[in-house]
mmCIF file of C-alpha atoms in Angstrom:
data_model
loop_
_atom_site.group_PDB
_atom_site.id
_atom_site.type_symbol
_atom_site.label_atom_id
_atom_site.label_comp_id
_atom_site.label_asym_id
_atom_site.label_seq_id
_atom_site.Cartn_x
_atom_site.Cartn_y
_atom_site.Cartn_z
ATOM 1 C CA MET A 1 -39.344 25.117 -8.473
ATOM 2 C CA ALA A 2 -36.166 23.872 -6.766
ATOM 3 C CA ALA A 3 -34.848 20.440 -7.634
ATOM 4 C CA GLU A 4 -35.634 17.630 -5.228
ATOM 5 C CA ALA A 5 -33.108 16.596 -2.591
ATOM 6 C CA SER A 6 -32.097 13.385 -4.341
ATOM 7 C CA ILE A 7 -28.345 13.007 -3.845
ATOM 8 C CA LEU A 8 -27.266 10.658 -1.067
ATOM 9 C CA HIS A 9 -23.890 10.689 0.641
ATOM 10 C CA ALA A 10 -23.436 7.338 2.385
ATOM 11 C CA ASP A 11 -20.532 7.042 4.816
ATOM 12 C CA LEU A 12 -19.691 4.044 6.992
ATOM 13 C CA ASP A 13 -19.109 4.880 10.649
ATOM 14 C CA ALA A 14 -15.565 4.372 12.043
ATOM 15 C CA PHE A 15 -15.116 1.784 9.315
ATOM 16 C CA TYR A 16 -12.073 -0.279 10.338
ATOM 17 C CA ALA A 17 -13.020 -0.233 14.015
ATOM 18 C CA SER A 18 -16.635 -1.106 13.224
ATOM 19 C CA VAL A 19 -15.541 -4.158 11.220
ATOM 20 C CA GLU A 20 -13.475 -5.295 14.211
ATOM 21 C CA GLN A 21 -16.456 -4.833 16.549
ATOM 22 C CA ARG A 22 -18.708 -6.677 14.113
ATOM 23 C CA ASP A 23 -16.372 -9.654 13.893
ATOM 24 C CA ASP A 24 -15.515 -9.863 17.608
ATOM 25 C CA PRO A 25 -18.522 -9.473 19.935
ATOM 26 C CA ARG A 26 -16.169 -8.842 22.874
ATOM 27 C CA LEU A 27 -15.225 -5.495 21.324
ATOM 28 C CA ARG A 28 -18.763 -4.150 20.947
ATOM 29 C CA GLY A 29 -19.479 -1.080 23.019
ATOM 30 C CA ARG A 30 -15.841 -0.813 24.063
ATOM 31 C CA PRO A 31 -13.134 1.647 22.945
ATOM 32 C CA VAL A 32 -11.201 0.068 20.076
ATOM 33 C CA ILE A 33 -8.036 1.311 18.398
ATOM 34 C CA VAL A 34 -6.918 -0.245 15.123
ATOM 35 C CA GLY A 35 -3.158 -0.079 14.673
ATOM 36 C CA GLY A 36 -0.164 -0.165 16.949
ATOM 37 C CA GLY A 37 2.446 2.552 16.644
ATOM 38 C CA VAL A 38 -0.022 4.800 14.821
ATOM 39 C CA VAL A 39 -3.808 4.911 15.081
ATOM 40 C CA LEU A 40 -5.340 3.802 11.779
ATOM 41 C CA ALA A 41 -8.900 3.994 13.095
ATOM 42 C CA ALA A 42 -10.764 4.417 16.368
ATOM 43 C CA SER A 43 -14.242 3.426 17.467
ATOM 44 C CA TYR A 44 -16.595 6.157 18.642
ATOM 45 C CA GLU A 45 -16.032 4.990 22.212
ATOM 46 C CA ALA A 46 -12.313 5.686 21.754
ATOM 47 C CA LYS A 47 -12.967 8.955 19.930
ATOM 48 C CA ALA A 48 -14.939 10.122 22.954
ATOM 49 C CA CYS A 49 -11.661 9.972 24.893
ATOM 50 C CA GLY A 50 -9.912 12.189 22.338
ATOM 51 C CA VAL A 51 -8.313 9.468 20.195
ATOM 52 C CA ARG A 52 -8.113 10.328 16.510
ATOM 53 C CA THR A 53 -6.773 8.823 13.319
ATOM 54 C CA ALA A 54 -2.996 9.151 12.718
ATOM 55 C CA MET A 55 -2.324 9.877 16.376
ATOM 56 C CA GLY A 56 0.682 8.154 17.878
ATOM 57 C CA GLY A 57 -0.121 4.931 19.689
ATOM 58 C CA ARG A 58 1.397 6.054 22.997
ATOM 59 C CA MET A 59 -0.607 9.247 23.053
ATOM 60 C CA ALA A 60 -3.792 7.354 22.143
ATOM 61 C CA THR A 61 -3.409 4.819 24.945
ATOM 62 C CA ALA A 62 -2.537 7.602 27.394
ATOM 63 C CA LEU A 63 -5.787 9.359 26.515
ATOM 64 C CA CYS A 64 -7.763 6.118 26.596
ATOM 65 C CA PRO A 65 -5.942 3.558 28.791
ATOM 66 C CA GLN A 66 -8.942 1.223 28.717
ATOM 67 C CA ALA A 67 -8.827 0.991 24.911
ATOM 68 C CA ILE A 68 -8.343 -2.360 23.215
ATOM 69 C CA VAL A 69 -5.673 -2.169 20.514
ATOM 70 C CA VAL A 70 -6.074 -4.592 17.609
ATOM 71 C CA PRO A 71 -3.878 -5.111 14.527
ATOM 72 C CA PRO A 72 -5.399 -4.108 11.187
ATOM 73 C CA ARG A 73 -6.954 -6.736 8.915
ATOM 74 C CA MET A 74 -6.959 -5.078 5.513
ATOM 75 C CA HIS A 75 -8.491 -8.074 3.739
ATOM 76 C CA ALA A 76 -11.521 -7.956 6.046
ATOM 77 C CA TYR A 77 -12.021 -4.252 5.367
ATOM 78 C CA SER A 78 -11.739 -4.786 1.623
ATOM 79 C CA GLU A 79 -14.351 -7.557 1.696
ATOM 80 C CA ALA A 80 -16.709 -5.434 3.799
ATOM 81 C CA SER A 81 -16.322 -2.548 1.360
ATOM 82 C CA LYS A 82 -17.162 -4.759 -1.615
ATOM 83 C CA ALA A 83 -20.309 -5.973 0.145
ATOM 84 C CA VAL A 84 -21.409 -2.409 0.952
ATOM 85 C CA PHE A 85 -20.885 -1.255 -2.622
ATOM 86 C CA GLU A 86 -23.082 -4.143 -3.786
ATOM 87 C CA VAL A 87 -25.839 -2.639 -1.631
ATOM 88 C CA PHE A 88 -25.182 0.768 -3.196
ATOM 89 C CA ARG A 89 -25.457 -0.629 -6.723
ATOM 90 C CA ASP A 90 -28.622 -2.531 -5.815
ATOM 91 C CA THR A 91 -30.078 0.810 -4.733
ATOM 92 C CA THR A 92 -29.234 2.808 -7.891
ATOM 93 C CA PRO A 93 -26.919 2.411 -10.885
ATOM 94 C CA LEU A 94 -25.631 5.947 -10.302
ATOM 95 C CA VAL A 95 -22.927 5.384 -7.684
ATOM 96 C CA GLU A 96 -19.765 7.484 -7.420
ATOM 97 C CA GLY A 97 -17.289 5.963 -4.992
ATOM 98 C CA LEU A 98 -15.133 8.393 -3.029
ATOM 99 C CA SER A 99 -13.236 5.831 -0.981
ATOM 100 C CA ILE A 100 -13.794 2.278 0.183
ATOM 101 C CA ASP A 101 -16.207 3.469 2.885
ATOM 102 C CA GLU A 102 -18.185 6.299 1.266
ATOM 103 C CA ALA A 103 -20.000 7.143 -1.945
ATOM 104 C CA PHE A 104 -22.482 9.481 -3.569
ATOM 105 C CA LEU A 105 -25.691 7.972 -4.947
ATOM 106 C CA ASP A 106 -28.163 9.719 -7.270
ATOM 107 C CA VAL A 107 -31.732 8.496 -6.744
ATOM 108 C CA ALA A 108 -33.512 11.120 -8.855
ATOM 109 C CA GLY A 109 -36.215 9.524 -10.986
ATOM 110 C CA LEU A 110 -36.650 6.501 -8.699
ATOM 111 C CA ARG A 111 -39.640 7.853 -6.753
ATOM 112 C CA LYS A 112 -42.247 5.825 -8.650
ATOM 113 C CA VAL A 113 -40.389 2.530 -8.289
ATOM 114 C CA SER A 114 -38.511 3.000 -5.004
ATOM 115 C CA GLY A 115 -40.229 5.787 -3.072
ATOM 116 C CA SER A 116 -38.915 9.126 -1.873
ATOM 117 C CA PRO A 117 -35.176 9.771 -1.418
ATOM 118 C CA ALA A 118 -35.684 9.651 2.354
ATOM 119 C CA GLU A 119 -37.337 6.249 2.098
ATOM 120 C CA ILE A 120 -34.607 4.981 -0.219
ATOM 121 C CA ALA A 121 -31.933 6.196 2.213
ATOM 122 C CA ALA A 122 -33.649 4.499 5.141
ATOM 123 C CA ARG A 123 -33.836 1.190 3.266
ATOM 124 C CA LEU A 124 -30.206 1.495 2.224
ATOM 125 C CA ARG A 125 -29.170 1.873 5.878
ATOM 126 C CA ASP A 126 -31.252 -1.151 6.839
ATOM 127 C CA ALA A 127 -29.780 -3.212 3.990
ATOM 128 C CA VAL A 128 -26.178 -2.381 4.947
ATOM 129 C CA ARG A 129 -26.870 -3.372 8.548
ATOM 130 C CA GLU A 130 -28.668 -6.604 7.592
ATOM 131 C CA ARG A 131 -26.381 -7.745 4.744
ATOM 132 C CA VAL A 132 -23.004 -6.455 5.960
ATOM 133 C CA GLY A 133 -23.513 -5.965 9.688
ATOM 134 C CA LEU A 134 -22.305 -2.355 9.763
ATOM 135 C CA ALA A 135 -23.822 1.008 10.642
ATOM 136 C CA ILE A 136 -23.849 3.663 7.924
ATOM 137 C CA THR A 137 -24.817 7.313 8.011
ATOM 138 C CA VAL A 138 -26.618 8.920 5.077
ATOM 139 C CA GLY A 139 -27.087 12.573 4.217
ATOM 140 C CA VAL A 140 -29.636 13.545 1.575
ATOM 141 C CA ALA A 141 -29.635 16.921 -0.172
ATOM 142 C CA ARG A 142 -29.946 18.704 -3.500
ATOM 143 C CA THR A 143 -26.149 18.973 -4.028
ATOM 144 C CA LYS A 144 -23.203 16.693 -3.425
ATOM 145 C CA PHE A 145 -21.605 19.235 -1.108
ATOM 146 C CA LEU A 146 -24.634 19.568 1.145
ATOM 147 C CA ALA A 147 -25.303 15.816 1.175
ATOM 148 C CA LYS A 148 -21.776 15.254 2.501
ATOM 149 C CA VAL A 149 -22.227 17.994 5.096
ATOM 150 C CA ALA A 150 -25.525 16.422 6.160
ATOM 151 C CA SER A 151 -23.976 13.002 6.672
ATOM 152 C CA GLY A 152 -21.209 14.570 8.762
ATOM 153 C CA VAL A 153 -23.765 16.282 10.981
ATOM 154 C CA ALA A 154 -25.850 13.092 11.292
ATOM 155 C CA LYS A 155 -22.974 10.859 12.432
ATOM 156 C CA PRO A 156 -22.851 8.322 13.899
ATOM 157 C CA ASP A 157 -25.495 5.914 12.574
ATOM 158 C CA GLY A 158 -27.887 8.620 11.407
ATOM 159 C CA LEU A 159 -30.010 9.843 8.543
ATOM 160 C CA LEU A 160 -30.485 13.525 7.742
ATOM 161 C CA VAL A 161 -32.512 14.931 4.844
ATOM 162 C CA VAL A 162 -32.020 18.607 3.998
ATOM 163 C CA GLU A 163 -34.970 19.789 1.947
ATOM 164 C CA PRO A 164 -34.379 22.615 -0.582
ATOM 165 C CA GLU A 165 -36.501 25.141 1.275
ATOM 166 C CA GLY A 166 -34.452 24.708 4.444
ATOM 167 C CA GLU A 167 -30.957 24.166 3.083
ATOM 168 C CA LEU A 168 -29.520 27.652 3.644
ATOM 169 C CA GLU A 169 -30.968 27.859 7.146
ATOM 170 C CA PHE A 170 -29.315 24.535 7.953
ATOM 171 C CA LEU A 171 -26.024 25.351 6.264
ATOM 172 C CA HIS A 172 -25.536 28.875 7.555
ATOM 173 C CA ALA A 173 -25.755 27.838 11.198
ATOM 174 C CA LEU A 174 -22.760 25.516 10.877
ATOM 175 C CA PRO A 175 -19.134 26.381 11.732
ATOM 176 C CA VAL A 176 -16.881 27.401 8.838
ATOM 177 C CA GLU A 177 -14.936 24.140 9.167
ATOM 178 C CA ARG A 178 -17.885 22.332 7.567
ATOM 179 C CA LEU A 179 -17.072 23.928 4.213
ATOM 180 C CA TRP A 180 -14.990 21.767 1.891
ATOM 181 C CA GLY A 181 -11.515 23.176 1.703
ATOM 182 C CA VAL A 182 -11.500 24.824 5.116
ATOM 183 C CA GLY A 183 -8.618 23.190 6.924
ATOM 184 C CA THR A 184 -6.485 24.452 9.767
ATOM 185 C CA VAL A 185 -4.832 27.286 7.814
ATOM 186 C CA THR A 186 -8.020 28.649 6.238
ATOM 187 C CA SER A 187 -9.968 28.266 9.471
ATOM 188 C CA THR A 188 -7.325 30.271 11.338
ATOM 189 C CA LYS A 189 -7.473 33.067 8.761
ATOM 190 C CA LEU A 190 -11.257 33.273 8.929
ATOM 191 C CA ARG A 191 -11.537 33.041 12.712
ATOM 192 C CA ALA A 192 -8.852 35.714 13.105
ATOM 193 C CA ARG A 193 -11.372 37.989 11.348
ATOM 194 C CA ARG A 194 -14.208 36.717 13.579
ATOM 195 C CA ILE A 195 -15.766 34.745 10.745
ATOM 196 C CA VAL A 196 -16.909 31.600 12.511
ATOM 197 C CA THR A 197 -20.076 30.397 10.751
ATOM 198 C CA VAL A 198 -20.968 29.530 7.162
ATOM 199 C CA GLY A 199 -23.645 32.224 7.312
ATOM 200 C CA GLN A 200 -21.017 34.861 7.983
ATOM 201 C CA VAL A 201 -19.044 33.631 4.972
ATOM 202 C CA ALA A 202 -22.214 33.839 2.843
ATOM 203 C CA ARG A 203 -22.760 37.465 3.836
ATOM 204 C CA LEU A 204 -19.285 38.457 2.676
ATOM 205 C CA GLY A 205 -18.650 39.554 -0.884
ATOM 206 C CA GLU A 206 -16.699 37.235 -3.154
ATOM 207 C CA ALA A 207 -14.088 39.953 -3.696
ATOM 208 C CA TYR A 208 -13.366 40.155 0.035
ATOM 209 C CA LEU A 209 -12.935 36.387 0.342
ATOM 210 C CA VAL A 210 -10.596 36.413 -2.649
ATOM 211 C CA SER A 211 -8.513 39.157 -1.032
ATOM 212 C CA VAL A 212 -8.194 37.110 2.166
ATOM 213 C CA LEU A 213 -7.859 33.564 0.817
ATOM 214 C CA GLY A 214 -6.764 33.908 -2.798
ATOM 215 C CA GLN A 215 -8.786 33.627 -5.991
ATOM 216 C CA HIS A 216 -9.443 29.879 -6.072
ATOM 217 C CA ALA A 217 -10.243 29.415 -2.377
ATOM 218 C CA GLY A 218 -12.229 32.654 -2.140
ATOM 219 C CA ARG A 219 -14.481 31.849 -5.093
ATOM 220 C CA HIS A 220 -14.823 28.230 -3.981
ATOM 221 C CA LEU A 221 -15.970 29.074 -0.441
ATOM 222 C CA HIS A 222 -18.291 31.842 -1.633
ATOM 223 C CA ALA A 223 -20.067 29.342 -3.915
ATOM 224 C CA LEU A 224 -20.340 26.638 -1.260
ATOM 225 C CA ALA A 225 -21.636 29.062 1.363
ATOM 226 C CA HIS A 226 -24.594 29.626 -0.990
ATOM 227 C CA ASN A 227 -24.840 25.878 -1.728
ATOM 228 C CA ARG A 228 -23.846 26.350 -5.343
ATOM 229 C CA ASP A 229 -22.422 22.993 -6.415
ATOM 230 C CA PRO A 230 -23.455 21.895 -9.921
ATOM 231 C CA ARG A 231 -21.410 18.685 -9.969
ATOM 232 C CA PRO A 232 -23.442 15.604 -10.903
ATOM 233 C CA VAL A 233 -22.893 12.109 -9.556
ATOM 234 C CA VAL A 234 -20.455 10.564 -12.044
ATOM 235 C CA VAL A 235 -20.090 6.821 -12.589
ATOM 236 C CA GLY A 236 -16.816 5.270 -13.722
ATOM 237 C CA ARG A 237 -14.645 8.386 -13.616
ATOM 238 C CA ARG A 238 -10.969 7.460 -13.577
ATOM 239 C CA ARG A 239 -8.668 8.802 -10.897
ATOM 240 C CA ARG A 240 -6.954 12.115 -11.524
ATOM 241 C CA SER A 241 -4.101 11.080 -9.262
ATOM 242 C CA MET A 242 -2.751 8.039 -7.464
ATOM 243 C CA GLY A 243 -1.024 8.192 -4.128
ATOM 244 C CA ALA A 244 -0.053 6.443 -0.929
ATOM 245 C CA GLN A 245 0.933 7.646 2.490
ATOM 246 C CA ARG A 246 2.421 6.287 5.675
ATOM 247 C CA ALA A 247 1.846 7.448 9.221
ATOM 248 C CA LEU A 248 5.123 7.582 11.124
ATOM 249 C CA GLY A 249 4.121 8.505 14.642
ATOM 250 C CA ARG A 250 5.962 11.170 16.569
ATOM 251 C CA GLY A 251 9.705 11.337 15.979
ATOM 252 C CA PRO A 252 12.458 11.927 15.840
ATOM 253 C CA HIS A 253 12.844 10.171 12.507
ATOM 254 C CA ALA A 254 16.257 9.686 10.924
ATOM 255 C CA VAL A 255 16.737 10.775 7.331
ATOM 256 C CA PRO A 256 17.438 7.198 6.116
ATOM 257 C CA ASP A 257 14.119 6.105 7.626
ATOM 258 C CA LEU A 258 12.248 8.850 5.768
ATOM 259 C CA GLU A 259 14.053 8.004 2.537
ATOM 260 C CA ALA A 260 13.197 4.320 2.925
ATOM 261 C CA ALA A 261 9.543 5.087 3.665
ATOM 262 C CA LEU A 262 9.359 7.339 0.617
ATOM 263 C CA ALA A 263 10.905 4.671 -1.611
ATOM 264 C CA GLY A 264 8.374 2.119 -0.431
ATOM 265 C CA LEU A 265 5.507 4.510 -1.190
ATOM 266 C CA VAL A 266 6.813 5.277 -4.683
ATOM 267 C CA ASP A 267 7.172 1.540 -5.343
ATOM 268 C CA ARG A 268 3.553 1.053 -4.352
ATOM 269 C CA VAL A 269 2.180 3.969 -6.387
ATOM 270 C CA SER A 270 4.178 3.261 -9.546
ATOM 271 C CA ARG A 271 3.115 -0.399 -9.446
ATOM 272 C CA ARG A 272 -0.554 0.649 -9.291
ATOM 273 C CA MET A 273 -0.028 3.048 -12.177
ATOM 274 C CA ARG A 274 1.495 0.404 -14.423
ATOM 275 C CA LYS A 275 -1.229 -2.080 -13.552
ATOM 276 C CA ALA A 276 -3.855 0.492 -14.566
ATOM 277 C CA SER A 277 -1.862 1.542 -17.692
ATOM 278 C CA ARG A 278 -1.534 5.104 -16.393
ATOM 279 C CA ALA A 279 1.370 7.526 -16.522
ATOM 280 C CA GLY A 280 1.687 10.843 -14.759
ATOM 281 C CA ARG A 281 3.683 14.063 -14.847
ATOM 282 C CA THR A 282 3.246 15.776 -11.461
ATOM 283 C CA VAL A 283 4.880 14.263 -8.363
ATOM 284 C CA THR A 284 3.603 15.614 -5.038
ATOM 285 C CA LEU A 285 5.190 15.076 -1.632
ATOM 286 C CA ARG A 286 2.751 15.286 1.272
ATOM 287 C CA LEU A 287 3.872 15.957 4.829
ATOM 288 C CA ARG A 288 2.123 16.192 8.174
ATOM 289 C CA PHE A 289 3.981 17.748 11.077
ATOM 290 C CA ASP A 290 3.947 17.212 14.837
ATOM 291 C CA ASP A 291 1.281 19.908 15.279
ATOM 292 C CA TYR A 292 -0.935 18.122 12.680
ATOM 293 C CA THR A 293 -0.547 20.916 10.125
ATOM 294 C CA ARG A 294 0.246 19.825 6.596
ATOM 295 C CA ALA A 295 2.343 20.890 3.632
ATOM 296 C CA THR A 296 2.791 19.735 0.053
ATOM 297 C CA ARG A 297 5.602 20.146 -2.437
ATOM 298 C CA SER A 298 5.231 19.337 -6.151
ATOM 299 C CA HIS A 299 7.362 18.921 -9.261
ATOM 300 C CA THR A 300 6.135 18.482 -12.828
ATOM 301 C CA LEU A 301 8.156 16.236 -15.115
ATOM 302 C CA ALA A 302 8.835 16.901 -18.782
ATOM 303 C CA ARG A 303 6.677 13.964 -19.877
ATOM 304 C CA PRO A 304 4.304 11.398 -18.329
ATOM 305 C CA THR A 305 5.907 8.293 -16.867
ATOM 306 C CA SER A 306 5.207 5.343 -14.610
ATOM 307 C CA ALA A 307 8.875 4.383 -14.230
ATOM 308 C CA THR A 308 9.721 3.865 -10.571
ATOM 309 C CA ALA A 309 13.234 5.298 -10.839
ATOM 310 C CA VAL A 310 12.062 8.555 -12.431
ATOM 311 C CA LEU A 311 9.220 9.102 -9.980
ATOM 312 C CA LEU A 312 11.445 8.234 -7.025
ATOM 313 C CA GLY A 313 14.122 10.665 -8.181
ATOM 314 C CA ALA A 314 11.613 13.514 -8.288
ATOM 315 C CA ALA A 315 10.168 12.563 -4.881
ATOM 316 C CA GLN A 316 13.631 12.384 -3.318
ATOM 317 C CA ASP A 317 14.475 15.868 -4.608
ATOM 318 C CA LEU A 318 11.283 17.187 -3.003
ATOM 319 C CA LEU A 319 12.158 15.496 0.282
ATOM 320 C CA VAL A 320 15.644 17.040 0.301
ATOM 321 C CA ALA A 321 14.144 20.482 -0.284
ATOM 322 C CA ALA A 322 11.661 19.955 2.562
ATOM 323 C CA MET A 323 14.176 18.676 5.129
ATOM 324 C CA PRO A 324 14.775 22.064 6.836
ATOM 325 C CA LEU A 325 11.025 22.324 7.470
ATOM 326 C CA ILE A 326 10.854 18.731 8.703
ATOM 327 C CA THR A 327 13.786 19.305 11.059
ATOM 328 C CA GLU A 328 12.116 22.403 12.466
ATOM 329 C CA ARG A 329 8.576 21.068 12.875
ATOM 330 C CA GLY A 330 8.903 17.287 13.144
ATOM 331 C CA ILE A 331 6.990 14.843 10.960
ATOM 332 C CA THR A 332 4.223 12.317 11.636
ATOM 333 C CA LEU A 333 3.175 11.344 8.105
ATOM 334 C CA ILE A 334 4.761 11.186 4.670
ATOM 335 C CA GLY A 335 2.943 10.605 1.425
ATOM 336 C CA VAL A 336 3.466 10.767 -2.311
ATOM 337 C CA ALA A 337 1.017 11.218 -5.169
ATOM 338 C CA VAL A 338 1.333 11.316 -8.934
ATOM 339 C CA GLY A 339 -1.100 13.543 -10.819
ATOM 340 C CA ASN A 340 -1.791 14.761 -14.333
ATOM 341 C CA LEU A 341 -2.456 11.140 -15.198
ATOM 342 C CA ASP A 342 -2.533 10.006 -18.812
ATOM 343 C CA GLY A 343 -4.822 7.085 -19.582
ATOM 344 C CA GLN A 344 -2.694 5.724 -22.416
ATOM 345 C CA GLY A 345 0.285 4.562 -20.388
ATOM 346 C CA GLU A 346 3.792 5.894 -20.901
ATOM 347 C CA GLN A 347 4.231 8.174 -23.868
ATOM 348 C CA LEU A 348 7.182 7.328 -26.083
ATOM 349 C CA MET A 349 9.580 10.036 -27.201
ATOM 350 C CA LEU A 350 11.711 10.230 -30.320
ATOM 351 C CA PRO A 351 13.446 7.938 -31.007
ATOM 352 C CA LEU A 352 10.447 5.662 -30.353
ATOM 353 C CA GLU A 353 11.968 3.384 -27.769
ATOM 354 C CA HIS A 354 10.912 2.420 -24.291
ATOM 355 C CA PRO A 355 12.998 3.846 -21.435
ATOM 356 C CA ASP A 356 15.985 1.627 -20.717
ATOM 357 C CA ASP A 357 15.157 0.377 -17.247
ATOM 358 C CA GLY A 358 16.502 -3.095 -18.031
ATOM 359 C CA GLY A 359 12.994 -4.481 -17.677
ATOM 360 C CA LEU A 360 13.347 -4.133 -13.916
ATOM 361 C CA ASP A 361 9.901 -2.638 -13.292
ATOM 362 C CA THR A 362 8.266 -5.277 -15.483
ATOM 363 C CA ALA A 363 10.115 -8.128 -13.802
ATOM 364 C CA LEU A 364 9.371 -6.908 -10.275
ATOM 365 C CA ASP A 365 5.705 -6.370 -11.113
ATOM 366 C CA ALA A 366 5.478 -9.938 -12.417
ATOM 367 C CA VAL A 367 7.087 -11.402 -9.287
ATOM 368 C CA ARG A 368 4.826 -9.426 -6.962
ATOM 369 C CA GLU A 369 1.761 -10.289 -8.987
ATOM 370 C CA ARG A 370 2.506 -13.994 -8.704
ATOM 371 C CA PHE A 371 3.941 -14.268 -5.197
ATOM 372 C CA GLY A 372 2.529 -11.240 -3.381
ATOM 373 C CA SER A 373 3.649 -7.653 -2.845
ATOM 374 C CA SER A 374 6.097 -8.624 -0.082
ATOM 375 C CA ALA A 375 7.922 -11.209 -2.220
ATOM 376 C CA VAL A 376 10.508 -8.621 -3.267
ATOM 377 C CA THR A 377 11.424 -5.523 -1.314
ATOM 378 C CA ARG A 378 14.135 -2.901 -1.166
ATOM 379 C CA ALA A 379 17.144 -3.584 1.029
ATOM 380 C CA ALA A 380 16.561 -0.205 2.667
ATOM 381 C CA LEU A 381 13.175 -1.449 3.893
ATOM 382 C CA LEU A 382 14.475 -4.599 5.551
ATOM 383 C CA GLY A 383 13.713 -4.386 9.246
ATOM 384 C CA ARG A 384 11.635 -1.259 8.709
ATOM 385 C CA GLY A 385 8.621 -2.698 6.922
ATOM 386 C CA GLU A 386 6.605 -0.989 4.220
ATOM 387 C CA GLY A 387 3.655 0.052 6.361
ATOM 388 C CA PHE A 388 0.095 -1.051 5.761
ATOM 389 C CA THR A 389 -1.418 -1.223 2.287
ATOM 390 C CA VAL A 390 -4.774 0.477 2.671
ATOM 391 C CA PRO A 391 -7.638 -0.982 0.585
ATOM 392 C CA LEU A 392 -8.608 1.268 -2.322
ATOM 393 C CA LEU A 393 -11.331 1.561 -4.891
ATOM 394 C CA PRO A 394 -10.428 0.132 -8.315
ATOM 395 C CA ASP A 395 -8.139 2.401 -10.344
#
């Protein structure tokens, strides 16, 4: 007998924009864009006009001239997220946060005390609306993958339960882009071979998918197309990487501006790492180009570190190597992440001494902790700003 569909994927609808509409009745039912030069979020009314996240502000207002543009209020979004996660934890102790506006919840074993998973999901949606004032979409399925797919199909403000006996029928009718890991590049490869639905992927042999997409991607998509996803809902798992990114809008962007943006991101990430007593070895540069395609470049250090200067040096080398590509294709977003995180902080090397950074990182962290993150900034960022600090789940 198949396991019950008892995993919920709960995802707030157009989160930033919905908070703005909640807090200002004049914005309800109207197209709302959060952000100025770059779209940070758009209401569904604005999305209907073609506006999407990370789009340049000029393009967004050209597509939707009637849109109301509001500045972001990160504190309000953070408070709303905390309130929603309280509802999640009141529903079940098994909550795995994915971001500040979505989470997996495992409600297996709660039938006798809380009802069926569908009933639990319906009450959760009601509770979020009543206690936080926001709409949330919930997908319910036997696996995490399918629960997330279900919530995506049910948006906005919906509830969709995929029972085990109907899961493959539901899944196989969907376009290939619904599979995790199918972005622009993979979608293009599959559609070039007239593979357009998940069902068509499922009918292909794993060996063929590996030959087309590579071993990891081929095996991954073959498993998902058959809804094979054994991952449980995990509570309290620490991050495997920490990162930050900044939308730049359409260029051109001068090299000093890119260097300054990168430095600000590394400052932000390294500060988070030290606060969480984490150190990492792999530095990854993330780029998005004018055509919305993406690329990453990575470098692995000899030993884990959270030192700003070391991480920045590696990120700058990656940026220099990527400049020909940026010049050719333009750039609309730059990001940096540090992976291979060690939970014990920075590892000392022989001789057992801390790196000689003059205490600079420690001193700057202390100043920012006491007086705010903008109390001290790099000279290169003066007049440019550091971009918005997006609320995050605890590290």
